[in-house]
Each structure stands twice: as structure tokens, then as C-alpha cells.
CSV table of C-alpha atoms in Angstrom, one decimal:
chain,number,residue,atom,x,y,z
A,1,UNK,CA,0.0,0.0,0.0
A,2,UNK,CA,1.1,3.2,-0.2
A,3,UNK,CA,0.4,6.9,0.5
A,4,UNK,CA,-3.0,8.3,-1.6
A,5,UNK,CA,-1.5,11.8,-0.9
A,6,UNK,CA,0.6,13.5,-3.3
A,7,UNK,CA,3.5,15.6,-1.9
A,8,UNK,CA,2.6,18.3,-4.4
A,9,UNK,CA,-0.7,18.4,-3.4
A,10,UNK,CA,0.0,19.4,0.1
A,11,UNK,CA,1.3,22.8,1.4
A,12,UNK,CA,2.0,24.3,5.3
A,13,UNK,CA,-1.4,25.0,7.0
A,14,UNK,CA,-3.3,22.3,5.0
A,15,UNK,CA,-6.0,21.1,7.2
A,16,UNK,CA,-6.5,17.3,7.8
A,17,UNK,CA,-10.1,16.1,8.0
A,18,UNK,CA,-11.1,16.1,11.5
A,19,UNK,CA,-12.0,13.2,13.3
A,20,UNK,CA,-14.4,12.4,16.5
A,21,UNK,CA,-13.9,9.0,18.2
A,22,UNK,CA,-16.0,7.4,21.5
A,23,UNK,CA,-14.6,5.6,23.6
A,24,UNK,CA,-16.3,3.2,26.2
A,25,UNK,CA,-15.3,1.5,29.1
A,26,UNK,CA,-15.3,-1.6,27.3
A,27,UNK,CA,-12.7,-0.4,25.0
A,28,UNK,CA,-10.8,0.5,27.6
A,29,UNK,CA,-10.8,-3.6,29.3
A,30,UNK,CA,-10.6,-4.5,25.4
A,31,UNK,CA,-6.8,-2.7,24.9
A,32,UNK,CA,-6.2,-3.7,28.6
A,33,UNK,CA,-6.0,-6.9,27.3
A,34,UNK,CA,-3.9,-6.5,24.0
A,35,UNK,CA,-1.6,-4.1,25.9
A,36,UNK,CA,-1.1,-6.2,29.2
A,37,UNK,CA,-1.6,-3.5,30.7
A,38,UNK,CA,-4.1,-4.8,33.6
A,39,UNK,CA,-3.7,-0.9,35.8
A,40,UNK,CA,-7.5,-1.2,37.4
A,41,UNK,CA,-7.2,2.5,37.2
A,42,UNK,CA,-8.3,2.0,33.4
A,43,UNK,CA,-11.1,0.3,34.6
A,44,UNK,CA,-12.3,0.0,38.0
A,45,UNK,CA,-13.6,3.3,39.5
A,46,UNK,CA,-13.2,2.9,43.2
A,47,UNK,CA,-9.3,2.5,42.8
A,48,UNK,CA,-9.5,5.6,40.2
A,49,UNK,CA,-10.9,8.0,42.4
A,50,UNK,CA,-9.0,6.3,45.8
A,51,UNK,CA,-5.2,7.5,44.2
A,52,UNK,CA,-6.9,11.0,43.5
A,53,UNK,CA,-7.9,10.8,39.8
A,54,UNK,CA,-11.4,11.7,39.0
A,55,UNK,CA,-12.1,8.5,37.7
A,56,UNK,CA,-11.4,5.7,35.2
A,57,UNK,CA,-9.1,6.8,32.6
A,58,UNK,CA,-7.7,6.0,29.2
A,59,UNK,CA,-4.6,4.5,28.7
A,60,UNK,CA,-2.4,7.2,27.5
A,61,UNK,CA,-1.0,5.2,24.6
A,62,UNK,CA,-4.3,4.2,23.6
A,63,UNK,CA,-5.0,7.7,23.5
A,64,UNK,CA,-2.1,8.2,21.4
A,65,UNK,CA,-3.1,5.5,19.0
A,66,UNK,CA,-6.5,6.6,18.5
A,67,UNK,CA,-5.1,9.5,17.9
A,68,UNK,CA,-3.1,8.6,15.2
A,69,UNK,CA,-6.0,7.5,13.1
A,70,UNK,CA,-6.3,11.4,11.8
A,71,UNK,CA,-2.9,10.9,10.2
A,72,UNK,CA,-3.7,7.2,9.1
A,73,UNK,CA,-7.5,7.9,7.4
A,74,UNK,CA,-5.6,10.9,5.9
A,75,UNK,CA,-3.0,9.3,3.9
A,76,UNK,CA,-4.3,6.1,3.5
A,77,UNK,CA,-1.0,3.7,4.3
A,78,UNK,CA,-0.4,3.0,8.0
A,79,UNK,CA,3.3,2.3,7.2
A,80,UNK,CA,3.2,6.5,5.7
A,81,UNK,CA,3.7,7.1,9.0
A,82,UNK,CA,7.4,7.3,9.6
A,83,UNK,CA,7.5,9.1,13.2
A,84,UNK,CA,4.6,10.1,15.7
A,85,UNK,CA,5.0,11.4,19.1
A,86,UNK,CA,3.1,13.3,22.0
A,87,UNK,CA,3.2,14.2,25.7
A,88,UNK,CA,0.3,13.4,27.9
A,89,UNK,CA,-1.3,16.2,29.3
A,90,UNK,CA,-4.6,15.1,31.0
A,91,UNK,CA,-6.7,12.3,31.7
A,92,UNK,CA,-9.0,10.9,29.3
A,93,UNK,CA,-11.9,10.1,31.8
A,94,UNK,CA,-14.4,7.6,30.4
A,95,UNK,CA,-17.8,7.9,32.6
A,96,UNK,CA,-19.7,4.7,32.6
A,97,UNK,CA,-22.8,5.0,30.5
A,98,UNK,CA,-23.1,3.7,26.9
A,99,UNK,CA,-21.4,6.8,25.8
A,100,UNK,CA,-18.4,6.6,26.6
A,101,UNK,CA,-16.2,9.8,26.4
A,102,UNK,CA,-15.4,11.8,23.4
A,103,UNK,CA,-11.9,12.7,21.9
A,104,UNK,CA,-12.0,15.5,19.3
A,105,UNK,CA,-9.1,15.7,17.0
A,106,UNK,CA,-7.8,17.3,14.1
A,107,UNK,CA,-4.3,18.3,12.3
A,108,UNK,CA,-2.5,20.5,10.4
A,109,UNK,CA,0.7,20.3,8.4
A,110,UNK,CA,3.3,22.3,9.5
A,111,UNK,CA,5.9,21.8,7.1
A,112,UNK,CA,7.3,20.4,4.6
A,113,UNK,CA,10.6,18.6,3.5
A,114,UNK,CA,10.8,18.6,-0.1
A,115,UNK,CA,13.7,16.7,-0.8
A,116,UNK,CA,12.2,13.3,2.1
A,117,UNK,CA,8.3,13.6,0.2
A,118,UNK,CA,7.7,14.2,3.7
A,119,UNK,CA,5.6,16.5,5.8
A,120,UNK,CA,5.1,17.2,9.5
A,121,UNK,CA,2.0,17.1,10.6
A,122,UNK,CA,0.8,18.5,14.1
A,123,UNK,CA,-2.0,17.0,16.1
A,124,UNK,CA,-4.6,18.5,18.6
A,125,UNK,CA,-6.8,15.9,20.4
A,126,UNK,CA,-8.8,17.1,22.9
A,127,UNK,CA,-11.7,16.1,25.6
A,128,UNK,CA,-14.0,18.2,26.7
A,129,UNK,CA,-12.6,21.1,25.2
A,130,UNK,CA,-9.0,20.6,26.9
A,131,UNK,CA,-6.2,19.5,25.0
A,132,UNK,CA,-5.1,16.1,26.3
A,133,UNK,CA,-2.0,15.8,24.5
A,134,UNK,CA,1.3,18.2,24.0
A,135,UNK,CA,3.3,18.7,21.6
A,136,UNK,CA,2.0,15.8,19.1
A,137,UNK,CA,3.5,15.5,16.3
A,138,UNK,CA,4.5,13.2,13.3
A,139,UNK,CA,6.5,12.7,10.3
A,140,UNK,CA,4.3,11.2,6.8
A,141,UNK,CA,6.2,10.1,3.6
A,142,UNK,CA,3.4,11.6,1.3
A,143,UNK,CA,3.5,9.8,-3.1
């Protein structure tokens, strides 16, 4: 597979389609279990809220992963993506309903190496209106 975005195509402030992603409780035991990563503060509420967080919260790489989809949907080719990487900020916190919570995020490319193909593209994901990850950024080998 490879990138369905042409290099030429693209220029510095170019807007990626936004995305908007859910995500339940059960998601959260679901990557538990792919991760091995078992922290019951992903998942059980009382010990959450007991080591002062305000309750069940994403895993901050599955965060980051979700994330990630923006750059992924864009281009088309998973393997496009030749770095990505953020700072957690805040908590994700999932309440437990059918809902879930919501992550909003978008990107923007912020510049361009002509002679690489490539471009860096920066990422904003937030919940509830708060940015939840800093400084996220990645490198995609545009066609």
C-alpha cells in the first residue's frame, strides 16, 4: 500500500479532515487486554478515584493511538507514518454510561521537507474542550 496523498498536493497549513472518536469503558478492558496492561485505574472506579484521579481513565498510549487514526485515514497507508509522538497532558476520563467519552481531533501540516516527500503534521486531540495531548507530532512520507 502506499500513501493516496501526493507531496505536491499538500502545502503548510493544510487542514486534515477532522475526526471524532468514543470511547467506552469496554474499550478500555478490550486494549487492557492487547496491551497487558491490567492498571485497574483503566477500569475499576473505586481504585481511580482512591489514588486521586477523577475516575477511570484511558490508557495514554491508547489515546495516542487513536489519535493517530487522523494521520492514518488521511494518507491512507499506515506504514506512511514514519515518526509520531506526543506528551500526555490530561486524563482521558471515560464515565460509565453507553457513551463513553469523546476525543476530538484534528491536524495540520506544518511543514514540509521537499527533498524526504515528507511533511510534519501536528496534532490537537482534545476532551471536553482541553487538550489532552502536548506537543504531538508526526513525520508522513506523502506519493
Amino acid at each position: 500500500m502506499t500513501a493516496s496523498v501526493h507531496f505536491d498536493d499538500v502545502a503548510v497549513g493544510t487542514v486534515l479532515p477532522p475526526l471524532s472518536l468514543r470511547v467506552p469503558r469496554a474499550q478500555l478492558v478490550r486494549y487492557a487486554g492487547a496491551s497487558g496492561d491490567f492498571n485497574p485505574i483503566h477500569w475499576n472506579e473505586r481504585v481511580a478515584t482512591s489514588v486521586g484521579l477523577p475516575g477511570v481513565i484511558v490508557h495514554g498510549m491508547l489515546t495516542m493511538a487513536l489519535s493517530a487514526r487522523v494521520l492514518t485515514d488521511w494518507v491512507g497507508d499506515p506504514a506512511a507514518v514514519r515518526e509520531y509522538g506526543v506528551r500526555f497532558t490530561r486524563p482521558v476520563v471515560v464515565p460509565d454510561d453507553d457513551e463513553g467519552a469523546l476525543l476530538e481531533i484534528s491536524a495540520v501540516v506544518g511543514a514540509l521537507d521537499e527533498q524526504a516527500r515528507t511533511v510534519r503534521v501536528d496534532v490537537t486531540a482534545t476532551f471536553e474542550g482541553q487538550t489532552v495531548l502536548g506537543r504531538a507530532r508526526a513525520v508522513v512520507a506523502l506519493a
